[in-house]
Amino acid sequence: MAQAQIYFNPWDPEFRANPYPHYGALVASPPLMVQMAPMPVALVARYRDAAAALHDPARFSSVPPPPPPGVYQNPFSSPRNVLNADPPDHTRLRRLISRDFTPRRIREMEPRIRRLAAELLGDAARRGEFDLMADFANVLPVKVIADMLGVPREKYATFKDWSDRIIASGNNPPGAPTTPDQVAAIDALVDFFREEIEHRRREPGADLVSALVAAHDDAEALSMPEVLSFLALLLIAGNETTTNLIGNGTLALMRNPDQLELLRKQPELLEGAIEEMLRYDGPVQSTARFPSQAVELGGVEIPGGGIVVVVLAAANRDPAQFPDPDRFDITRAPNDHLAFGEGIHFCMGAPLARMEARIAFGEMLVRFPNLRMKEPARPIEYKGSYFLRGLQALALVAN
Ligand code: HEM
């Protein structure tokens, strides 16, 4: 879709491969109304507009309108999980699992995650060369979330496969139906979790599936579709995003050797470096809101009944908020990026993702003092969809 200097088309493979050159014009503009069949869309990219929308759930609802009659309704969609709910449903759903994401709970997981990272990187070191995605970034987060859910780690390749196929639905052009392959992946995931739920009813454990089942059985605080939807959200949100933080962040370090060098010299900069990776090339490019009535934002009237696309990754390059925004600067401070969202939907998994990233990058930097790209000239390929941005592969030389 072209309007003046602005081009925003998540379904164009070239745009998807590198949307950043297009964000400059977008962040210079107040919210912009465009037509993406079948709905009017408002593109919100300036940092202050994006933050204002995210902080205003009363006007900017997270509940998408139901699909037209006869169109496939994804069983994970609204209003069944926190991400797609407004208060008071959102408050109830979020409270139910917040105890599993407390800093203490997350800290308890650290030794296990470190062991897992060491094991995967140890294998890579023995081979000398490795694919960051296939051998490490695709594996670590999905095994961690499998542990949290209490489902078998060994099934991680199957989870990844379902998750990849479901995420690919983000590439369906607006109005296009969910493909049979995507429906099959959703069905397989639902069947798997139905069995896990039954199993937990008989033998509850200390895992998240058991906690959600208990919340269902206890006065139906959570309906069964809500349990399933929640599990699907956790499995997908909990693995793909962190995988892509490790991938996109490593690529940023490889392309900015001065910053890699600085980080090697001053490892205490790692936490700030991870925040900069999230700002500079975040795993979640955009999120959506659905005002039911006309709303004003940044001086523009947005009609009700359409979609507001909040372009988080563009807001993270807004020069009004971040000086020299296209520069990858691991010492950037302050760095109040929107990569995890803002307001009531702020990412529940942020402490976990940050810890996994600290472990992943910490271990890689210590183990591989000469880490480098194998074929820097080879074009980098992206997978998934525009909305969840991540590398297909990244061939590295470990030593
Ligand atoms: C680098 C990794 C991650 C990034 C960049 C990320 C990004 C986000 C963003 C942008 C949102 C808000 C979306 C919106 O407001 O519409 C969100 C929400 C959420 N994330 Fe994450 N996420 C990451 C990792 C995780 C992990 C590891 C988990 C779980 C294990 C997780 C679980 C959730 C949940 C449950 C929500 C919904 C919260 C709510 O609606 O109240 N995320 N995430």
CSV table of C-alpha atoms and ligand atoms in Angstrom, one decimal:
chain,number,residue,atom,x,y,z
A,1,MET,CA,0.0,0.0,0.0
A,2,ALA,CA,1.6,3.3,-1.1
A,3,GLN,CA,0.6,6.7,0.1
A,4,ALA,CA,2.9,9.7,-0.4
A,5,GLN,CA,6.3,8.5,0.7
A,6,ILE,CA,4.9,5.8,2.8
A,7,TYR,CA,4.9,2.1,2.0
A,8,PHE,CA,3.7,-0.5,4.5
A,9,ASN,CA,2.9,-4.0,3.1
A,10,PRO,CA,3.4,-6.9,5.5
A,11,TRP,CA,2.6,-9.3,2.6
A,12,ASP,CA,5.4,-8.1,0.3
A,13,PRO,CA,8.4,-10.4,0.9
A,14,GLU,CA,10.8,-7.5,0.2
A,15,PHE,CA,9.1,-5.3,2.8
A,16,ARG,CA,9.2,-8.2,5.2
A,17,ALA,CA,12.9,-8.9,4.7
A,18,ASN,CA,13.7,-5.3,5.6
A,19,PRO,CA,10.9,-3.0,6.7
A,20,TYR,CA,13.2,-0.5,8.4
A,21,PRO,CA,13.9,1.8,5.4
A,22,HIS,CA,10.1,2.3,5.3
A,23,TYR,CA,9.7,3.2,8.9
A,24,GLY,CA,11.4,6.6,8.6
A,25,ALA,CA,8.5,8.2,6.6
A,26,LEU,CA,6.0,6.4,8.9
A,27,VAL,CA,7.4,7.8,12.2
A,28,ALA,CA,7.4,11.3,10.6
A,29,SER,CA,3.6,11.1,10.2
A,30,PRO,CA,0.7,11.2,12.6
A,31,PRO,CA,-1.6,8.2,12.5
A,32,LEU,CA,-2.3,7.4,8.9
A,33,MET,CA,-5.5,5.9,7.6
A,34,VAL,CA,-5.1,3.3,4.8
A,35,GLN,CA,-7.4,0.7,3.3
A,36,MET,CA,-6.2,-2.9,3.7
A,37,ALA,CA,-9.1,-5.0,2.4
A,38,PRO,CA,-11.5,-5.7,4.0
A,39,MET,CA,-11.0,-3.1,6.7
A,40,PRO,CA,-9.8,0.5,7.2
A,41,VAL,CA,-6.5,0.4,9.0
A,42,ALA,CA,-4.8,3.2,11.0
A,43,LEU,CA,-1.0,2.9,11.1
A,44,VAL,CA,0.3,4.3,14.4
A,45,ALA,CA,4.1,4.6,14.4
A,46,ARG,CA,5.2,7.8,16.3
A,47,TYR,CA,6.5,6.8,19.7
A,48,ARG,CA,4.2,9.1,21.6
A,49,ASP,CA,1.1,7.9,19.6
A,50,ALA,CA,2.0,4.2,20.0
A,51,ALA,CA,2.6,4.6,23.7
A,52,ALA,CA,-0.7,6.6,24.1
A,53,ALA,CA,-2.7,3.9,22.3
A,54,LEU,CA,-1.1,1.0,24.4
A,55,HIS,CA,-1.9,2.9,27.6
A,56,ASP,CA,-5.5,3.4,26.7
A,57,PRO,CA,-7.3,0.0,26.7
A,58,ALA,CA,-10.7,1.7,27.2
A,59,ARG,CA,-10.6,3.4,23.8
A,60,PHE,CA,-8.1,1.0,22.1
A,61,SER,CA,-9.6,-2.4,22.7
A,62,SER,CA,-7.6,-5.6,22.3
A,63,VAL,CA,-10.7,-7.7,21.4
A,64,PRO,CA,-10.8,-8.2,17.6
A,65,PRO,CA,-14.2,-8.2,15.9
A,66,PRO,CA,-15.6,-11.7,15.2
A,67,PRO,CA,-14.9,-12.9,11.7
A,68,PRO,CA,-17.8,-12.8,9.2
A,69,PRO,CA,-20.2,-15.8,9.3
A,70,GLY,CA,-18.8,-18.8,7.6
A,71,VAL,CA,-15.1,-17.7,8.0
A,72,TYR,CA,-12.9,-20.1,10.0
A,73,GLN,CA,-12.6,-18.9,13.6
A,74,ASN,CA,-9.2,-19.7,15.1
A,75,PRO,CA,-10.0,-21.4,18.4
A,76,PHE,CA,-7.3,-19.4,20.1
A,77,SER,CA,-8.7,-16.0,19.2
A,78,SER,CA,-10.6,-13.5,21.2
A,79,PRO,CA,-11.8,-13.2,23.8
A,80,ARG,CA,-10.2,-16.3,25.1
A,81,ASN,CA,-6.7,-15.3,26.0
A,82,VAL,CA,-5.1,-12.4,27.9
A,83,LEU,CA,-3.6,-10.9,24.8
A,84,ASN,CA,-7.0,-10.6,23.1
A,85,ALA,CA,-9.0,-9.5,26.2
A,86,ASP,CA,-10.0,-6.2,27.8
A,87,PRO,CA,-10.7,-5.6,31.5
A,88,PRO,CA,-12.3,-7.1,33.4
A,89,ASP,CA,-11.6,-10.4,31.5
A,90,HIS,CA,-8.0,-9.4,31.0
A,91,THR,CA,-7.5,-8.7,34.7
A,92,ARG,CA,-8.9,-12.1,35.7
A,93,LEU,CA,-6.9,-14.0,33.1
A,94,ARG,CA,-3.6,-12.2,33.8
A,95,ARG,CA,-4.0,-12.7,37.6
A,96,LEU,CA,-4.4,-16.5,37.1
A,97,ILE,CA,-0.9,-17.0,35.7
A,98,SER,CA,1.0,-14.0,37.1
A,99,ARG,CA,2.3,-16.1,40.0
A,100,ASP,CA,4.2,-18.3,37.5
A,101,PHE,CA,6.0,-15.3,36.1
A,102,THR,CA,7.2,-13.6,39.3
A,103,PRO,CA,10.9,-12.7,39.3
A,104,ARG,CA,11.5,-15.4,42.0
A,105,ARG,CA,9.9,-18.1,39.8
A,106,ILE,CA,12.0,-17.0,36.9
A,107,ARG,CA,15.2,-17.0,38.9
A,108,GLU,CA,14.5,-20.5,40.0
A,109,MET,CA,14.7,-21.6,36.4
A,110,GLU,CA,18.1,-20.1,35.8
A,111,PRO,CA,20.3,-23.0,36.5
A,112,ARG,CA,18.3,-25.3,34.3
A,113,ILE,CA,18.3,-22.9,31.4
A,114,ARG,CA,22.1,-22.4,31.8
A,115,ARG,CA,22.7,-26.1,31.7
A,116,LEU,CA,20.6,-26.4,28.6
A,117,ALA,CA,22.4,-23.5,26.9
A,118,ALA,CA,25.8,-25.0,27.8
A,119,GLU,CA,24.8,-28.4,26.4
A,120,LEU,CA,23.6,-26.9,23.1
A,121,LEU,CA,26.6,-24.6,22.6
A,122,GLY,CA,29.0,-27.4,23.7
A,123,ASP,CA,27.7,-29.5,20.8
A,124,ALA,CA,28.2,-26.5,18.5
A,125,ALA,CA,31.7,-25.9,19.7
A,126,ARG,CA,32.7,-29.5,18.9
A,127,ARG,CA,31.5,-29.1,15.3
A,128,GLY,CA,33.4,-25.7,14.9
A,129,GLU,CA,30.6,-24.4,12.7
A,130,PHE,CA,26.9,-24.2,13.5
A,131,ASP,CA,23.6,-22.7,12.5
A,132,LEU,CA,22.6,-20.3,15.3
A,133,MET,CA,18.9,-20.9,14.6
A,134,ALA,CA,18.7,-24.6,14.1
A,135,ASP,CA,21.3,-25.6,16.7
A,136,PHE,CA,20.6,-23.1,19.4
A,137,ALA,CA,18.1,-20.3,19.1
A,138,ASN,CA,15.2,-22.5,17.8
A,139,VAL,CA,15.8,-25.0,20.6
A,140,LEU,CA,16.5,-23.3,23.9
A,141,PRO,CA,13.3,-21.2,24.3
A,142,VAL,CA,10.9,-24.0,23.2
A,143,LYS,CA,12.5,-26.5,25.7
A,144,VAL,CA,12.3,-23.9,28.4
A,145,ILE,CA,8.6,-23.2,27.8
A,146,ALA,CA,7.9,-27.0,27.5
A,147,ASP,CA,9.5,-27.4,31.0
A,148,MET,CA,7.3,-24.6,32.3
A,149,LEU,CA,4.2,-26.2,30.8
A,150,GLY,CA,5.3,-29.6,32.1
A,151,VAL,CA,5.1,-31.2,28.6
A,152,PRO,CA,7.8,-33.5,27.2
A,153,ARG,CA,10.9,-31.6,26.1
A,154,GLU,CA,11.6,-34.3,23.5
A,155,LYS,CA,8.6,-33.1,21.6
A,156,TYR,CA,10.1,-29.7,21.0
A,157,ALA,CA,10.6,-30.3,17.3
A,158,THR,CA,6.8,-31.0,17.0
A,159,PHE,CA,5.9,-27.9,19.0
A,160,LYS,CA,8.2,-25.8,16.9
A,161,ASP,CA,6.7,-27.2,13.7
A,162,TRP,CA,3.1,-26.4,14.9
A,163,SER,CA,4.2,-23.0,16.1
A,164,ASP,CA,5.9,-22.2,12.7
A,165,ARG,CA,2.9,-23.2,10.7
A,166,ILE,CA,0.5,-21.2,12.9
A,167,ILE,CA,2.7,-18.1,12.8
A,168,ALA,CA,2.8,-18.4,9.0
A,169,SER,CA,-0.9,-17.5,9.1
A,170,GLY,CA,0.4,-13.9,9.6
A,171,ASN,CA,1.4,-14.0,5.9
A,172,ASN,CA,-2.2,-14.7,4.7
A,173,PRO,CA,-3.3,-11.5,3.0
A,174,PRO,CA,-6.2,-9.7,4.7
A,175,GLY,CA,-9.4,-11.5,4.0
A,176,ALA,CA,-7.7,-14.7,2.8
A,177,PRO,CA,-8.8,-17.9,4.6
A,178,THR,CA,-6.6,-19.8,7.0
A,179,THR,CA,-4.9,-22.5,4.9
A,180,PRO,CA,-5.6,-26.2,5.5
A,181,ASP,CA,-2.1,-26.7,6.7
A,182,GLN,CA,-2.5,-24.0,9.3
A,183,VAL,CA,-5.9,-25.4,10.4
A,184,ALA,CA,-4.2,-28.9,10.7
A,185,ALA,CA,-1.5,-27.4,12.9
A,186,ILE,CA,-4.0,-25.7,15.1
A,187,ASP,CA,-6.1,-28.9,15.4
A,188,ALA,CA,-3.0,-31.0,16.3
A,189,LEU,CA,-2.0,-28.5,19.0
A,190,VAL,CA,-5.5,-28.5,20.4
A,191,ASP,CA,-5.7,-32.3,20.4
A,192,PHE,CA,-2.3,-32.5,22.1
A,193,PHE,CA,-3.3,-30.1,24.9
A,194,ARG,CA,-6.7,-31.7,25.4
A,195,GLU,CA,-4.9,-34.9,26.3
A,196,GLU,CA,-2.4,-33.1,28.5
A,197,ILE,CA,-5.3,-31.5,30.3
A,198,GLU,CA,-7.0,-34.8,30.9
A,199,HIS,CA,-3.7,-36.3,32.2
A,200,ARG,CA,-3.2,-33.3,34.6
A,201,ARG,CA,-6.7,-33.8,36.0
A,202,ARG,CA,-5.7,-37.3,37.0
A,203,GLU,CA,-2.2,-36.4,38.1
A,204,PRO,CA,-1.7,-32.7,38.8
A,205,GLY,CA,1.9,-31.5,38.9
A,206,ALA,CA,3.7,-28.2,39.7
A,207,ASP,CA,3.5,-27.0,36.1
A,208,LEU,CA,1.5,-24.4,34.2
A,209,VAL,CA,-0.9,-26.8,32.6
A,210,SER,CA,-1.9,-28.1,36.0
A,211,ALA,CA,-2.3,-24.6,37.3
A,212,LEU,CA,-4.6,-23.7,34.4
A,213,VAL,CA,-6.6,-26.9,34.8
A,214,ALA,CA,-7.0,-26.2,38.5
A,215,ALA,CA,-8.2,-22.7,37.6
A,216,HIS,CA,-10.8,-24.3,35.4
A,217,ASP,CA,-12.0,-26.9,37.8
A,218,ASP,CA,-12.1,-24.4,40.7
A,219,ALA,CA,-15.5,-22.7,40.1
A,220,GLU,CA,-14.7,-22.5,36.4
A,221,ALA,CA,-12.5,-19.5,36.9
A,222,LEU,CA,-11.2,-20.4,33.5
A,223,SER,CA,-13.4,-21.9,30.7
A,224,MET,CA,-11.9,-24.9,28.8
A,225,PRO,CA,-11.5,-22.8,25.5
A,226,GLU,CA,-9.7,-20.3,27.7
A,227,VAL,CA,-7.3,-22.9,29.0
A,228,LEU,CA,-6.6,-24.2,25.5
A,229,SER,CA,-6.1,-20.7,24.1
A,230,PHE,CA,-3.8,-19.7,27.0
A,231,LEU,CA,-1.7,-22.8,26.4
A,232,ALA,CA,-1.4,-22.1,22.7
A,233,LEU,CA,-0.5,-18.4,23.4
A,234,LEU,CA,2.2,-19.5,25.9
A,235,LEU,CA,3.7,-22.1,23.6
A,236,ILE,CA,3.9,-19.7,20.7
A,237,ALA,CA,4.6,-16.4,22.5
A,238,GLY,CA,7.0,-18.2,24.8
A,239,ASN,CA,9.2,-19.7,22.1
A,240,GLU,CA,9.2,-17.8,18.9
A,241,THR,CA,9.8,-14.3,20.3
A,242,THR,CA,12.8,-15.3,22.4
A,243,THR,CA,14.2,-17.4,19.6
A,244,ASN,CA,14.1,-14.3,17.4
A,245,LEU,CA,15.7,-12.1,20.0
A,246,ILE,CA,18.7,-14.4,20.1
A,247,GLY,CA,18.8,-14.5,16.3
A,248,ASN,CA,18.2,-10.8,15.5
A,249,GLY,CA,20.5,-9.8,18.4
A,250,THR,CA,23.3,-12.0,17.2
A,251,LEU,CA,23.0,-10.6,13.7
A,252,ALA,CA,23.1,-7.0,15.0
A,253,LEU,CA,26.3,-7.8,16.9
A,254,MET,CA,27.9,-9.5,13.8
A,255,ARG,CA,27.0,-6.5,11.6
A,256,ASN,CA,28.3,-4.0,14.2
A,257,PRO,CA,31.8,-5.4,15.1
A,258,ASP,CA,32.7,-2.3,17.1
A,259,GLN,CA,29.7,-3.0,19.4
A,260,LEU,CA,30.6,-6.7,19.7
A,261,GLU,CA,34.2,-5.7,20.6
A,262,LEU,CA,32.9,-3.3,23.2
A,263,LEU,CA,30.7,-5.9,24.7
A,264,ARG,CA,33.6,-8.4,24.8
A,265,LYS,CA,35.7,-5.8,26.6
A,266,GLN,CA,32.9,-4.8,29.0
A,267,PRO,CA,30.6,-7.8,29.6
A,268,GLU,CA,28.8,-5.8,32.2
A,269,LEU,CA,27.1,-3.9,29.3
A,270,LEU,CA,25.2,-7.1,28.4
A,271,GLU,CA,21.9,-6.1,29.9
A,272,GLY,CA,21.9,-2.8,28.1
A,273,ALA,CA,23.0,-4.6,24.9
A,274,ILE,CA,19.9,-6.8,25.1
A,275,GLU,CA,17.6,-3.8,25.5
A,276,GLU,CA,19.2,-2.3,22.4
A,277,MET,CA,18.7,-5.5,20.5
A,278,LEU,CA,15.0,-5.4,21.4
A,279,ARG,CA,14.8,-1.8,20.3
A,280,TYR,CA,16.9,-2.0,17.2
A,281,ASP,CA,15.4,-5.2,15.6
A,282,GLY,CA,12.6,-6.5,17.9
A,283,PRO,CA,10.9,-9.8,17.4
A,284,VAL,CA,7.4,-8.3,17.5
A,285,GLN,CA,7.2,-5.6,14.8
A,286,SER,CA,3.6,-4.6,15.3
A,287,THR,CA,0.5,-5.3,17.4
A,288,ALA,CA,-3.1,-4.4,16.9
A,289,ARG,CA,-6.0,-2.6,18.6
A,290,PHE,CA,-9.6,-2.4,17.7
A,291,PRO,CA,-11.5,0.8,18.7
A,292,SER,CA,-15.2,0.1,18.6
A,293,GLN,CA,-16.0,3.8,18.2
A,294,ALA,CA,-14.3,6.8,16.6
A,295,VAL,CA,-11.2,7.8,18.6
A,296,GLU,CA,-8.8,10.7,18.3
A,297,LEU,CA,-5.1,10.0,18.4
A,298,GLY,CA,-2.2,12.4,17.6
A,299,GLY,CA,-4.7,14.9,16.2
A,300,VAL,CA,-6.2,12.4,13.8
A,301,GLU,CA,-9.7,10.9,14.0
A,302,ILE,CA,-9.7,7.1,13.7
A,303,PRO,CA,-13.1,5.6,12.8
A,304,GLY,CA,-14.5,2.8,14.9
A,305,GLY,CA,-14.7,-0.7,13.6
A,306,GLY,CA,-11.3,-0.8,12.0
A,307,ILE,CA,-7.8,-2.0,13.0
A,308,VAL,CA,-5.2,0.1,14.6
A,309,VAL,CA,-1.8,-1.3,13.7
A,310,VAL,CA,0.7,-0.1,16.4
A,311,VAL,CA,4.1,-0.4,14.7
A,312,LEU,CA,6.2,-1.0,17.7
A,313,ALA,CA,9.4,-1.5,15.7
A,314,ALA,CA,8.9,1.8,13.9
A,315,ALA,CA,8.2,3.6,17.2
A,316,ASN,CA,11.5,2.2,18.4
A,317,ARG,CA,13.2,4.0,15.6
A,318,ASP,CA,11.5,7.4,16.3
A,319,PRO,CA,14.1,10.1,16.3
A,320,ALA,CA,11.9,12.2,18.6
A,321,GLN,CA,12.5,9.5,21.3
A,322,PHE,CA,15.8,7.9,20.3
A,323,PRO,CA,18.7,10.1,19.1
A,324,ASP,CA,20.3,8.6,16.0
A,325,PRO,CA,17.7,5.8,16.0
A,326,ASP,CA,19.2,3.7,13.2
A,327,ARG,CA,22.4,3.3,15.1
A,328,PHE,CA,22.9,0.1,17.1
A,329,ASP,CA,24.4,1.4,20.3
A,330,ILE,CA,24.7,-1.0,23.2
A,331,THR,CA,25.4,1.9,25.6
A,332,ARG,CA,22.1,3.7,24.7
A,333,ALA,CA,20.5,5.3,27.8
A,334,PRO,CA,17.7,5.9,28.4
A,335,ASN,CA,16.3,3.1,26.2
A,336,ASP,CA,12.5,3.0,26.9
A,337,HIS,CA,11.7,0.9,23.9
A,338,LEU,CA,8.2,-0.6,23.2
A,339,ALA,CA,9.5,-4.1,22.1
A,340,PHE,CA,7.5,-5.7,25.0
A,341,GLY,CA,4.5,-3.4,24.6
A,342,GLU,CA,3.3,-1.0,27.3
A,343,GLY,CA,0.4,-0.7,29.8
A,344,ILE,CA,-1.8,-3.5,30.9
A,345,HIS,CA,-0.7,-5.9,28.2
A,346,PHE,CA,3.0,-5.5,28.8
A,347,CYS,CA,4.6,-8.8,28.1
A,348,MET,CA,4.3,-11.3,30.9
A,349,GLY,CA,7.3,-13.2,29.7
A,350,ALA,CA,9.7,-10.2,29.6
A,351,PRO,CA,11.7,-11.2,32.7
A,352,LEU,CA,12.0,-14.8,31.3
A,353,ALA,CA,13.0,-13.6,27.8
A,354,ARG,CA,15.5,-11.2,29.3
A,355,MET,CA,17.0,-13.9,31.4
A,356,GLU,CA,17.2,-16.4,28.6
A,357,ALA,CA,18.9,-13.8,26.4
A,358,ARG,CA,21.4,-13.0,29.2
A,359,ILE,CA,22.3,-16.6,29.5
A,360,ALA,CA,22.4,-17.2,25.7
A,361,PHE,CA,24.6,-14.2,24.9
A,362,GLY,CA,26.7,-14.6,28.0
A,363,GLU,CA,27.5,-18.2,27.2
A,364,MET,CA,28.2,-17.5,23.5
A,365,LEU,CA,30.6,-14.6,24.2
A,366,VAL,CA,32.5,-16.5,26.8
A,367,ARG,CA,32.8,-19.8,24.8
A,368,PHE,CA,33.4,-18.3,21.4
A,369,PRO,CA,36.0,-15.5,21.5
A,370,ASN,CA,36.2,-15.5,17.7
A,371,LEU,CA,32.5,-16.0,16.9
A,372,ARG,CA,31.8,-14.8,13.3
A,373,MET,CA,29.5,-15.2,10.4
A,374,LYS,CA,30.4,-18.0,8.0
A,375,GLU,CA,29.3,-16.3,4.8
A,376,PRO,CA,28.7,-12.6,5.4
A,377,ALA,CA,28.0,-12.0,1.7
A,378,ARG,CA,25.1,-14.5,1.7
A,379,PRO,CA,21.7,-12.8,1.8
A,380,ILE,CA,19.9,-13.2,5.1
A,381,GLU,CA,16.6,-14.9,4.9
A,382,TYR,CA,13.6,-14.2,7.2
A,383,LYS,CA,11.0,-16.8,8.2
A,384,GLY,CA,7.6,-16.6,9.8
A,385,SER,CA,5.7,-13.5,9.2
A,386,TYR,CA,6.2,-9.7,9.2
A,387,PHE,CA,4.6,-9.5,12.6
A,388,LEU,CA,7.0,-11.9,14.3
A,389,ARG,CA,10.4,-11.1,12.7
A,390,GLY,CA,13.1,-13.8,12.8
A,391,LEU,CA,15.9,-15.3,10.9
A,392,GLN,CA,15.6,-18.5,8.9
A,393,ALA,CA,19.2,-19.4,9.5
A,394,LEU,CA,22.5,-17.8,10.5
A,395,ALA,CA,25.7,-19.8,9.8
A,396,LEU,CA,28.4,-19.1,12.3
A,397,VAL,CA,32.0,-20.1,12.9
A,398,ALA,CA,32.5,-20.9,16.6
A,399,ASN,CA,36.3,-20.9,16.8
B,1,HEM,C1,11.9,-11.3,23.4
B,1,HEM,C2,10.8,-12.0,23.7
B,1,HEM,C3,9.4,-11.4,23.7
B,1,HEM,C4,8.9,-10.3,23.1
B,1,HEM,C5,9.6,-9.3,22.2
B,1,HEM,C6,7.5,-10.2,23.5
B,1,HEM,C7,6.7,-9.2,23.1
B,1,HEM,C8,5.4,-9.1,23.6
B,1,HEM,C9,4.5,-7.9,23.3
B,1,HEM,C10,4.9,-6.8,22.3
B,1,HEM,C11,3.4,-8.1,24.0
B,1,HEM,C12,2.2,-7.1,24.0
B,1,HEM,C13,1.3,-7.2,22.9
B,1,HEM,C14,0.2,-6.2,22.9
B,1,HEM,O1,0.1,-5.3,23.7
B,1,HEM,O2,-0.7,-6.4,22.0
B,1,HEM,C15,3.5,-9.3,24.7
B,1,HEM,C16,2.5,-9.9,25.5
B,1,HEM,C17,2.6,-11.1,26.1
B,1,HEM,N1,3.7,-12.0,26.1
B,1,HEM,FE1,5.5,-11.6,25.3
B,1,HEM,N2,7.2,-11.3,24.3
B,1,HEM,C18,8.4,-12.0,24.4
B,1,HEM,C19,8.5,-13.2,25.2
B,1,HEM,C20,7.5,-13.8,25.9
B,1,HEM,C21,7.6,-15.0,26.6
B,1,HEM,C22,8.9,-15.8,26.8
B,1,HEM,C23,6.4,-15.3,27.1
B,1,HEM,C24,5.9,-16.5,28.0
B,1,HEM,C25,6.6,-17.5,28.4
B,1,HEM,C26,5.5,-14.3,26.7
B,1,HEM,C27,4.1,-14.2,27.0
B,1,HEM,C28,3.3,-13.1,26.8
B,1,HEM,C29,2.0,-13.0,27.2
B,1,HEM,C30,1.2,-14.1,28.0
B,1,HEM,C31,1.5,-11.8,26.8
B,1,HEM,C32,0.1,-11.2,27.0
B,1,HEM,C33,0.1,-10.3,28.1
B,1,HEM,C34,-1.3,-9.5,28.3
B,1,HEM,O3,-2.0,-9.4,27.3
B,1,HEM,O4,-1.5,-9.1,29.4
B,1,HEM,N3,6.2,-13.4,26.0
B,1,HEM,N4,4.7,-9.9,24.4
